[in-house]
Amino acid sequence: AYFLEDYRPAGFLVEDSVERSSRVFDQQTSGLVFTSGTTFAIRDLAVEPIQTDESFDAAIQSYPFLIKNGEGAIKKDSGKVAQRTAIGIDVEKKNLYIFVVPDRFISLFEFMKEIEALDLPLAYVLNLDGGPSTGIVGEWNGQRYEEDSFTPVSSVLVFESIRQQ
């Protein structure tokens, strides 16, 4: 998620059920990626703001939405380009998608359009901190992928596959 020059989180952050940053920036334009128990979700904070009595296993506040309720959310191209990272969830809330563009510079509008062109059944896609902090390390179908960020980052998302017996 976004972080300040001293590497403190710029927005709300919960890690291992411990609130690491209670700072909540503009809930009218931001979203929350969170886990609670076995639930993974992306929430529009303009519709459902963070409540002071809520608890999460993990949570990261970010902005802006690229896709909201299955529709493109960026209405015009600012022309500001950077490397990009986003996270999405499908309409059935069963599949998580991670989108990373580490090797070229595109605007948020272009990023949204490229994601829409994939023709996935996406309910929400939330932009994450991009630019020089864009990176991904993972293994899919037995193949390892690694694109390290150009700058150190203070918080990362880690996903592990949980196999049910």
CSV table of N, CA and C in Angstrom, one decimal, residues 1-155:
chain,number,residue,atom,x,y,z
A,1,ALA,N,0.8,-1.2,0.0
A,1,ALA,CA,0.0,0.0,0.0
A,1,ALA,C,0.9,1.2,0.0
A,2,TYR,N,0.3,2.4,-0.1
A,2,TYR,CA,1.0,3.6,-0.1
A,2,TYR,C,1.8,3.8,1.2
A,3,PHE,N,3.0,4.4,1.1
A,3,PHE,CA,3.7,4.6,2.3
A,3,PHE,C,4.4,6.0,2.2
A,4,LEU,N,4.8,6.5,3.4
A,4,LEU,CA,5.4,7.9,3.5
A,4,LEU,C,6.9,7.7,3.3
A,5,GLU,N,7.6,8.9,3.2
A,5,GLU,CA,9.0,8.9,3.0
A,5,GLU,C,9.8,8.1,4.1
A,6,ASP,N,9.3,8.1,5.3
A,6,ASP,CA,9.9,7.4,6.4
A,6,ASP,C,9.5,5.9,6.5
A,7,TYR,N,8.8,5.5,5.5
A,7,TYR,CA,8.3,4.1,5.3
A,7,TYR,C,7.1,3.7,6.2
A,8,ARG,N,6.5,4.7,6.9
A,8,ARG,CA,5.3,4.4,7.6
A,8,ARG,C,4.2,4.3,6.6
A,9,PRO,N,3.1,3.5,6.9
A,9,PRO,CA,2.0,3.4,6.0
A,9,PRO,C,1.3,4.7,5.9
A,10,ALA,N,0.8,5.1,4.7
A,10,ALA,CA,0.1,6.3,4.5
A,10,ALA,C,-1.4,6.2,4.9
A,11,GLY,N,-1.9,5.0,5.0
A,11,GLY,CA,-3.3,4.8,5.3
A,11,GLY,C,-3.5,3.7,6.3
A,12,PHE,N,-4.7,3.3,6.5
A,12,PHE,CA,-5.1,2.2,7.4
A,12,PHE,C,-4.4,0.9,7.1
A,13,LEU,N,-3.8,0.3,8.1
A,13,LEU,CA,-3.0,-1.0,7.9
A,13,LEU,C,-3.2,-1.9,9.1
A,14,VAL,N,-3.6,-3.1,8.9
A,14,VAL,CA,-3.6,-4.1,9.9
A,14,VAL,C,-2.8,-5.3,9.4
A,15,GLU,N,-1.9,-5.8,10.3
A,15,GLU,CA,-1.1,-6.9,10.0
A,15,GLU,C,-1.2,-7.9,11.2
A,16,ASP,N,-1.4,-9.2,11.0
A,16,ASP,CA,-1.5,-10.2,12.0
A,16,ASP,C,-2.5,-9.7,13.1
A,17,SER,N,-3.6,-9.2,12.7
A,17,SER,CA,-4.7,-8.7,13.6
A,17,SER,C,-4.3,-7.5,14.5
A,18,VAL,N,-3.1,-6.9,14.2
A,18,VAL,CA,-2.7,-5.7,15.0
A,18,VAL,C,-2.7,-4.5,14.1
A,19,GLU,N,-3.4,-3.5,14.5
A,19,GLU,CA,-3.5,-2.2,13.8
A,19,GLU,C,-2.2,-1.5,13.8
A,20,ARG,N,-1.5,-1.5,12.6
A,20,ARG,CA,-0.2,-0.8,12.5
A,20,ARG,C,-0.3,0.6,12.2
A,21,SER,N,-1.4,1.0,11.5
A,21,SER,CA,-1.6,2.4,11.2
A,21,SER,C,-3.1,2.7,11.3
A,22,SER,N,-3.5,3.6,12.2
A,22,SER,CA,-5.0,3.9,12.3
A,22,SER,C,-5.3,5.1,11.4
A,23,ARG,N,-4.3,5.7,10.7
A,23,ARG,CA,-4.6,6.8,9.8
A,23,ARG,C,-5.5,6.3,8.7
A,24,VAL,N,-6.7,7.0,8.5
A,24,VAL,CA,-7.6,6.6,7.5
A,24,VAL,C,-7.7,7.9,6.6
A,25,PHE,N,-7.2,7.8,5.3
A,25,PHE,CA,-7.4,8.9,4.4
A,25,PHE,C,-8.8,8.8,3.7
A,26,ASP,N,-9.1,9.7,2.9
A,26,ASP,CA,-10.4,10.0,2.3
A,26,ASP,C,-11.1,8.7,1.9
A,27,GLN,N,-12.1,8.3,2.7
A,27,GLN,CA,-12.9,7.1,2.5
A,27,GLN,C,-13.8,7.2,1.3
A,28,GLN,N,-14.1,8.5,0.9
A,28,GLN,CA,-14.9,8.6,-0.3
A,28,GLN,C,-14.3,8.2,-1.6
A,29,THR,N,-13.0,8.1,-1.6
A,29,THR,CA,-12.3,7.7,-2.9
A,29,THR,C,-11.4,6.5,-2.7
A,30,SER,N,-11.4,5.8,-1.6
A,30,SER,CA,-10.5,4.7,-1.4
A,30,SER,C,-11.3,3.4,-1.1
A,31,GLY,N,-10.5,2.4,-1.1
A,31,GLY,CA,-11.0,1.0,-0.8
A,31,GLY,C,-10.2,0.3,0.2
A,32,LEU,N,-10.6,-0.8,0.7
A,32,LEU,CA,-10.0,-1.6,1.7
A,32,LEU,C,-9.9,-3.0,1.2
A,33,VAL,N,-8.7,-3.6,1.1
A,33,VAL,CA,-8.4,-5.0,0.9
A,33,VAL,C,-8.2,-5.6,2.2
A,34,PHE,N,-9.0,-6.6,2.6
A,34,PHE,CA,-8.9,-7.2,3.9
A,34,PHE,C,-9.2,-8.7,4.0
A,35,THR,N,-8.7,-9.3,5.0
A,35,THR,CA,-9.1,-10.7,5.4
A,35,THR,C,-9.6,-10.6,6.8
A,36,SER,N,-10.6,-11.5,7.0
A,36,SER,CA,-11.2,-11.7,8.3
A,36,SER,C,-11.6,-13.1,8.4
A,37,GLY,N,-11.0,-13.9,9.2
A,37,GLY,CA,-11.3,-15.3,9.2
A,37,GLY,C,-11.0,-15.9,7.9
A,38,THR,N,-11.9,-16.6,7.3
A,38,THR,CA,-11.7,-17.2,5.9
A,38,THR,C,-12.2,-16.3,4.8
A,39,THR,N,-12.5,-15.0,5.1
A,39,THR,CA,-13.1,-14.1,4.1
A,39,THR,C,-11.9,-13.2,3.6
A,40,PHE,N,-11.9,-13.1,2.3
A,40,PHE,CA,-11.0,-12.1,1.6
A,40,PHE,C,-12.0,-11.2,0.9
A,41,ALA,N,-11.8,-9.9,1.0
A,41,ALA,CA,-12.7,-9.0,0.3
A,41,ALA,C,-12.0,-7.7,-0.1
A,42,ILE,N,-12.7,-7.0,-1.0
A,42,ILE,CA,-12.3,-5.6,-1.4
A,42,ILE,C,-13.6,-4.8,-1.1
A,43,ARG,N,-13.4,-3.8,-0.3
A,43,ARG,CA,-14.6,-3.0,0.1
A,43,ARG,C,-14.5,-1.5,-0.4
A,44,ASP,N,-15.6,-1.0,-0.9
A,44,ASP,CA,-15.6,0.4,-1.3
A,44,ASP,C,-15.9,1.2,0.0
A,45,LEU,N,-15.0,2.0,0.5
A,45,LEU,CA,-15.1,2.7,1.7
A,45,LEU,C,-16.1,3.9,1.6
A,46,ALA,N,-16.4,4.3,0.4
A,46,ALA,CA,-17.5,5.3,0.2
A,46,ALA,C,-18.8,4.8,0.6
A,47,VAL,N,-19.0,3.5,0.4
A,47,VAL,CA,-20.3,2.8,0.7
A,47,VAL,C,-20.3,2.2,2.1
A,48,GLU,N,-19.2,1.6,2.5
A,48,GLU,CA,-19.1,1.0,3.8
A,48,GLU,C,-17.8,1.4,4.5
A,49,PRO,N,-17.8,2.5,5.2
A,49,PRO,CA,-16.6,3.1,5.8
A,49,PRO,C,-16.0,2.1,6.9
A,50,ILE,N,-14.8,2.3,7.2
A,50,ILE,CA,-14.2,1.6,8.4
A,50,ILE,C,-14.8,2.1,9.6
A,51,GLN,N,-15.2,1.1,10.5
A,51,GLN,CA,-15.8,1.5,11.8
A,51,GLN,C,-14.8,1.3,12.9
A,52,THR,N,-14.8,2.1,13.9
A,52,THR,CA,-13.8,2.0,15.0
A,52,THR,C,-13.8,0.7,15.7
A,53,ASP,N,-15.0,0.0,15.7
A,53,ASP,CA,-15.0,-1.2,16.5
A,53,ASP,C,-14.8,-2.5,15.6
A,54,GLU,N,-14.4,-2.3,14.3
A,54,GLU,CA,-14.1,-3.4,13.5
A,54,GLU,C,-12.8,-4.0,13.7
A,55,SER,N,-12.7,-5.3,13.5
A,55,SER,CA,-11.4,-6.0,13.6
A,55,SER,C,-11.1,-6.8,12.3
A,56,PHE,N,-9.9,-6.8,11.9
A,56,PHE,CA,-9.4,-7.5,10.7
A,56,PHE,C,-8.2,-8.4,11.0
A,57,ASP,N,-8.0,-9.5,10.3
A,57,ASP,CA,-6.8,-10.2,10.4
A,57,ASP,C,-5.7,-9.5,9.7
A,58,ALA,N,-6.0,-8.9,8.5
A,58,ALA,CA,-5.1,-8.1,7.7
A,58,ALA,C,-6.0,-7.1,6.9
A,59,ALA,N,-5.4,-5.9,6.7
A,59,ALA,CA,-6.2,-4.9,5.9
A,59,ALA,C,-5.2,-3.8,5.4
A,60,ILE,N,-5.5,-3.4,4.2
A,60,ILE,CA,-4.7,-2.3,3.6
A,60,ILE,C,-5.7,-1.4,2.9
A,61,GLN,N,-5.6,-0.1,3.2
A,61,GLN,CA,-6.3,0.9,2.5
A,61,GLN,C,-5.5,1.4,1.3
A,62,SER,N,-6.2,1.6,0.1
A,62,SER,CA,-5.6,2.1,-1.0
A,62,SER,C,-6.6,2.9,-1.9
A,63,TYR,N,-6.1,3.4,-3.0
A,63,TYR,CA,-6.9,4.1,-4.0
A,63,TYR,C,-6.2,4.3,-5.3
A,64,PRO,N,-6.9,4.6,-6.4
A,64,PRO,CA,-8.3,4.7,-6.6
A,64,PRO,C,-8.8,3.3,-7.1
A,65,PHE,N,-10.1,3.2,-7.2
A,65,PHE,CA,-10.7,2.0,-7.8
A,65,PHE,C,-10.5,2.1,-9.3
A,66,LEU,N,-10.1,1.0,-9.9
A,66,LEU,CA,-10.0,1.0,-11.4
A,66,LEU,C,-11.3,0.4,-11.9
A,67,ILE,N,-11.9,-0.5,-11.2
A,67,ILE,CA,-13.2,-1.1,-11.5
A,67,ILE,C,-14.0,-1.2,-10.2
A,68,LYS,N,-15.3,-0.7,-10.3
A,68,LYS,CA,-16.2,-0.7,-9.2
A,68,LYS,C,-17.5,-1.3,-9.7
A,69,ASN,N,-18.0,-2.3,-9.0
A,69,ASN,CA,-19.3,-2.9,-9.4
A,69,ASN,C,-19.3,-3.4,-10.8
A,70,GLY,N,-18.1,-3.9,-11.3
A,70,GLY,CA,-18.0,-4.4,-12.6
A,70,GLY,C,-17.8,-3.4,-13.7
A,71,GLU,N,-17.7,-2.1,-13.4
A,71,GLU,CA,-17.6,-1.0,-14.4
A,71,GLU,C,-16.3,-0.3,-14.2
A,72,GLY,N,-15.8,0.2,-15.3
A,72,GLY,CA,-14.6,1.0,-15.3
A,72,GLY,C,-14.9,2.3,-14.4
A,73,ALA,N,-13.9,2.6,-13.5
A,73,ALA,CA,-14.1,3.7,-12.6
A,73,ALA,C,-13.3,4.9,-12.9
A,74,ILE,N,-12.3,4.8,-13.8
A,74,ILE,CA,-11.5,6.0,-14.2
A,74,ILE,C,-12.2,6.5,-15.4
A,75,LYS,N,-12.6,7.8,-15.4
A,75,LYS,CA,-13.4,8.3,-16.5
A,75,LYS,C,-12.6,9.1,-17.5
A,76,LYS,N,-11.4,9.6,-17.1
A,76,LYS,CA,-10.5,10.2,-18.1
A,76,LYS,C,-9.1,10.0,-17.8
A,77,ASP,N,-8.3,10.1,-18.9
A,77,ASP,CA,-6.9,9.8,-18.8
A,77,ASP,C,-6.1,11.1,-18.3
A,78,SER,N,-5.4,10.9,-17.2
A,78,SER,CA,-4.6,12.1,-16.6
A,78,SER,C,-3.3,12.2,-17.4
A,79,GLY,N,-2.9,11.2,-18.1
A,79,GLY,CA,-1.6,11.2,-18.8
A,79,GLY,C,-0.4,10.9,-17.9
A,80,LYS,N,-0.7,10.8,-16.5
A,80,LYS,CA,0.4,10.5,-15.6
A,80,LYS,C,0.8,9.0,-15.7
A,81,VAL,N,2.0,8.7,-16.0
A,81,VAL,CA,2.4,7.3,-16.2
A,81,VAL,C,3.3,6.8,-15.2
A,82,ALA,N,3.3,5.5,-14.9
A,82,ALA,CA,4.1,4.9,-13.9
A,82,ALA,C,4.0,3.4,-14.1
A,83,GLN,N,4.8,2.6,-13.4
A,83,GLN,CA,4.6,1.2,-13.3
A,83,GLN,C,3.3,1.0,-12.4
A,84,ARG,N,2.6,-0.1,-12.6
A,84,ARG,CA,1.3,-0.2,-11.9
A,84,ARG,C,1.2,-1.5,-11.3
A,85,THR,N,0.4,-1.5,-10.2
A,85,THR,CA,0.0,-2.7,-9.4
A,85,THR,C,-1.4,-2.5,-9.0
A,86,ALA,N,-2.2,-3.6,-9.1
A,86,ALA,CA,-3.6,-3.6,-8.6
A,86,ALA,C,-4.0,-5.0,-8.1
A,87,ILE,N,-5.1,-5.0,-7.4
A,87,ILE,CA,-5.7,-6.2,-6.9
A,87,ILE,C,-7.2,-6.2,-7.2
A,88,GLY,N,-7.7,-7.4,-7.6
A,88,GLY,CA,-9.1,-7.5,-7.9
A,88,GLY,C,-9.7,-8.7,-7.4
A,89,ILE,N,-11.1,-8.7,-7.4
A,89,ILE,CA,-11.8,-9.9,-7.0
A,89,ILE,C,-13.0,-10.0,-8.0
A,90,ASP,N,-13.4,-11.3,-8.3
A,90,ASP,CA,-14.4,-11.5,-9.2
A,90,ASP,C,-15.8,-11.3,-8.6
A,91,VAL,N,-16.8,-11.3,-9.5
A,91,VAL,CA,-18.2,-11.1,-9.0
A,91,VAL,C,-18.7,-12.2,-8.1
A,92,GLU,N,-18.2,-13.4,-8.2
A,92,GLU,CA,-18.6,-14.4,-7.3
A,92,GLU,C,-17.8,-14.4,-5.9
A,93,LYS,N,-16.9,-13.5,-5.8
A,93,LYS,CA,-16.0,-13.4,-4.7
A,93,LYS,C,-15.3,-14.7,-4.3
A,94,LYS,N,-14.9,-15.4,-5.4
A,94,LYS,CA,-14.1,-16.6,-5.2
A,94,LYS,C,-12.7,-16.5,-5.7
A,95,ASN,N,-12.4,-15.6,-6.7
A,95,ASN,CA,-11.1,-15.6,-7.3
A,95,ASN,C,-10.5,-14.2,-7.1
A,96,LEU,N,-9.2,-14.2,-6.7
A,96,LEU,CA,-8.4,-13.1,-6.5
A,96,LEU,C,-7.5,-12.9,-7.7
A,97,TYR,N,-7.4,-11.6,-8.1
A,97,TYR,CA,-6.5,-11.3,-9.3
A,97,TYR,C,-5.5,-10.3,-8.9
A,98,ILE,N,-4.2,-10.5,-9.3
A,98,ILE,CA,-3.2,-9.5,-9.0
A,98,ILE,C,-2.7,-9.1,-10.4
A,99,PHE,N,-2.7,-7.8,-10.6
A,99,PHE,CA,-2.3,-7.2,-11.9
A,99,PHE,C,-1.0,-6.4,-11.6
A,100,VAL,N,0.0,-6.6,-12.4
A,100,VAL,CA,1.3,-5.9,-12.2
A,100,VAL,C,1.9,-5.6,-13.6
A,101,VAL,N,2.3,-4.3,-13.8
A,101,VAL,CA,2.9,-3.9,-15.0
A,101,VAL,C,4.3,-3.3,-14.5
A,102,PRO,N,5.3,-4.1,-14.4
A,102,PRO,CA,6.6,-3.7,-13.8
A,102,PRO,C,7.6,-3.2,-14.9
A,103,ASP,N,7.3,-3.4,-16.2
A,103,ASP,CA,8.3,-3.2,-17.2
A,103,ASP,C,8.0,-2.1,-18.2
A,104,ARG,N,6.9,-1.3,-17.9
A,104,ARG,CA,6.6,-0.2,-18.7
A,104,ARG,C,5.8,0.8,-17.9
A,105,PHE,N,5.6,2.0,-18.5
A,105,PHE,CA,4.9,3.1,-17.8
A,105,PHE,C,3.6,3.4,-18.5
A,106,ILE,N,2.5,3.3,-17.7
A,106,ILE,CA,1.2,3.5,-18.3
A,106,ILE,C,0.4,4.3,-17.3
A,107,SER,N,-0.7,5.0,-17.8
A,107,SER,CA,-1.6,5.8,-16.9
A,107,SER,C,-2.5,4.8,-16.2
A,108,LEU,N,-3.2,5.3,-15.2
A,108,LEU,CA,-4.2,4.5,-14.5
A,108,LEU,C,-5.4,4.2,-15.5
A,109,PHE,N,-5.7,5.1,-16.4
A,109,PHE,CA,-6.8,4.9,-17.3
A,109,PHE,C,-6.4,3.8,-18.3
A,110,GLU,N,-5.1,3.8,-18.8
A,110,GLU,CA,-4.6,2.8,-19.7
A,110,GLU,C,-4.6,1.4,-19.0
A,111,PHE,N,-4.2,1.4,-17.7
A,111,PHE,CA,-4.2,0.2,-16.9
A,111,PHE,C,-5.6,-0.4,-16.8
A,112,MET,N,-6.5,0.5,-16.5
A,112,MET,CA,-7.9,0.0,-16.4
A,112,MET,C,-8.4,-0.6,-17.7
A,113,LYS,N,-8.1,0.1,-18.8
A,113,LYS,CA,-8.5,-0.4,-20.1
A,113,LYS,C,-7.9,-1.8,-20.4
A,114,GLU,N,-6.6,-1.9,-20.1
A,114,GLU,CA,-5.9,-3.2,-20.3
A,114,GLU,C,-6.6,-4.3,-19.5
A,115,ILE,N,-6.9,-4.0,-18.2
A,115,ILE,CA,-7.6,-5.0,-17.4
A,115,ILE,C,-9.0,-5.3,-17.9
A,116,GLU,N,-9.7,-4.3,-18.3
A,116,GLU,CA,-11.1,-4.6,-18.9
A,116,GLU,C,-11.0,-5.4,-20.2
A,117,ALA,N,-9.9,-5.3,-21.0
A,117,ALA,CA,-9.7,-6.0,-22.2
A,117,ALA,C,-9.5,-7.5,-21.9
A,118,LEU,N,-9.1,-7.9,-20.7
A,118,LEU,CA,-8.9,-9.3,-20.3
A,118,LEU,C,-10.3,-10.0,-20.3
A,119,ASP,N,-11.4,-9.3,-20.2
A,119,ASP,CA,-12.7,-9.8,-20.2
A,119,ASP,C,-12.9,-10.8,-19.0
A,120,LEU,N,-12.5,-10.4,-17.9
A,120,LEU,CA,-12.7,-11.2,-16.7
A,120,LEU,C,-13.9,-10.8,-15.9
A,121,PRO,N,-14.6,-11.6,-15.2
A,121,PRO,CA,-15.8,-11.2,-14.5
A,121,PRO,C,-15.5,-10.5,-13.1
A,122,LEU,N,-14.9,-9.3,-13.3
A,122,LEU,CA,-14.4,-8.6,-12.1
A,122,LEU,C,-15.4,-7.7,-11.5
A,123,ALA,N,-15.5,-7.8,-10.1
A,123,ALA,CA,-16.4,-6.9,-9.4
A,123,ALA,C,-15.7,-5.6,-9.0
A,124,TYR,N,-14.5,-5.8,-8.4
A,124,TYR,CA,-13.7,-4.7,-8.0
A,124,TYR,C,-12.2,-4.9,-8.3
A,125,VAL,N,-11.6,-3.8,-8.8
A,125,VAL,CA,-10.1,-3.8,-8.9
A,125,VAL,C,-9.6,-2.5,-8.3
A,126,LEU,N,-8.7,-2.6,-7.3
A,126,LEU,CA,-8.2,-1.5,-6.5
A,126,LEU,C,-6.8,-1.3,-6.8
A,127,ASN,N,-6.4,-0.1,-7.2
A,127,ASN,CA,-5.0,0.3,-7.5
A,127,ASN,C,-4.2,0.2,-6.2
A,128,LEU,N,-3.0,-0.3,-6.3
A,128,LEU,CA,-2.1,-0.3,-5.1
A,128,LEU,C,-0.9,0.6,-5.5
A,129,ASP,N,-0.1,0.9,-4.5
A,129,ASP,CA,1.1,1.7,-4.8
A,129,ASP,C,1.9,1.2,-5.9
A,130,GLY,N,2.2,2.0,-6.9
A,130,GLY,CA,2.9,1.5,-8.1
A,130,GLY,C,4.2,2.2,-8.2
A,131,GLY,N,4.6,2.7,-9.3
A,131,GLY,CA,5.8,3.4,-9.5
A,131,GLY,C,7.0,2.5,-9.2
A,132,PRO,N,8.1,3.0,-8.6
A,132,PRO,CA,9.3,2.2,-8.3
A,132,PRO,C,9.1,1.2,-7.3
A,133,SER,N,7.9,1.2,-6.5
A,133,SER,CA,7.7,0.1,-5.6
A,133,SER,C,6.9,-1.1,-6.2
A,134,THR,N,6.7,-1.0,-7.5
A,134,THR,CA,6.0,-2.1,-8.2
A,134,THR,C,6.9,-3.3,-8.2
A,135,GLY,N,6.4,-4.5,-7.8
A,135,GLY,CA,7.2,-5.7,-7.9
A,135,GLY,C,6.3,-6.9,-7.6
A,136,ILE,N,6.8,-8.1,-8.0
A,136,ILE,CA,6.0,-9.3,-7.7
A,136,ILE,C,7.0,-10.5,-7.7
A,137,VAL,N,6.8,-11.3,-6.7
A,137,VAL,CA,7.5,-12.6,-6.7
A,137,VAL,C,6.4,-13.7,-6.4
A,138,GLY,N,6.5,-14.7,-7.2
A,138,GLY,CA,5.5,-15.7,-7.1
A,138,GLY,C,5.8,-17.0,-7.9
A,139,GLU,N,4.9,-18.0,-7.6
A,139,GLU,CA,5.1,-19.2,-8.4
A,139,GLU,C,3.7,-19.6,-8.8
A,140,TRP,N,3.5,-19.8,-10.1
A,140,TRP,CA,2.2,-20.3,-10.6
A,140,TRP,C,2.5,-21.4,-11.6
A,141,ASN,N,1.7,-22.5,-11.4
A,141,ASN,CA,1.8,-23.6,-12.3
A,141,ASN,C,3.2,-24.1,-12.4
A,142,GLY,N,4.0,-24.1,-11.3
A,142,GLY,CA,5.3,-24.6,-11.2
A,142,GLY,C,6.4,-23.7,-11.8
A,143,GLN,N,6.0,-22.5,-12.2
A,143,GLN,CA,6.9,-21.5,-12.8
A,143,GLN,C,7.1,-20.3,-11.9
A,144,ARG,N,8.3,-20.0,-11.6
A,144,ARG,CA,8.6,-18.8,-10.7
A,144,ARG,C,8.7,-17.5,-11.5
A,145,TYR,N,8.1,-16.5,-11.0
A,145,TYR,CA,8.1,-15.2,-11.6
A,145,TYR,C,8.7,-14.2,-10.5
A,146,GLU,N,9.6,-13.3,-11.0
A,146,GLU,CA,10.2,-12.4,-10.1
A,146,GLU,C,10.5,-11.1,-10.8
A,147,GLU,N,9.9,-10.0,-10.3
A,147,GLU,CA,10.2,-8.7,-10.8
A,147,GLU,C,10.3,-7.9,-9.5
A,148,ASP,N,11.6,-7.6,-9.1
A,148,ASP,CA,11.8,-6.9,-7.8
A,148,ASP,C,11.5,-5.4,-8.0
A,149,SER,N,11.1,-4.7,-7.0
A,149,SER,CA,10.8,-3.3,-7.0
A,149,SER,C,12.2,-2.5,-7.1
A,150,PHE,N,12.1,-1.3,-7.6
A,150,PHE,CA,13.3,-0.5,-7.7
A,150,PHE,C,13.6,0.2,-6.3
A,151,THR,N,12.7,0.2,-5.5
A,151,THR,CA,12.8,0.9,-4.2
A,151,THR,C,12.3,0.0,-3.1
A,152,PRO,N,12.9,0.1,-1.9
A,152,PRO,CA,12.4,-0.7,-0.8
A,152,PRO,C,11.0,-0.3,-0.4
A,153,VAL,N,10.2,-1.2,0.0
A,153,VAL,CA,8.8,-1.0,0.4
A,153,VAL,C,8.6,-1.4,1.9
A,154,SER,N,7.6,-0.7,2.5
A,154,SER,CA,7.4,-1.0,3.9
A,154,SER,C,6.3,-2.0,4.2
A,155,SER,N,5.5,-2.2,3.2
A,155,SER,CA,4.4,-3.2,3.4
A,155,SER,C,4.2,-3.9,2.1
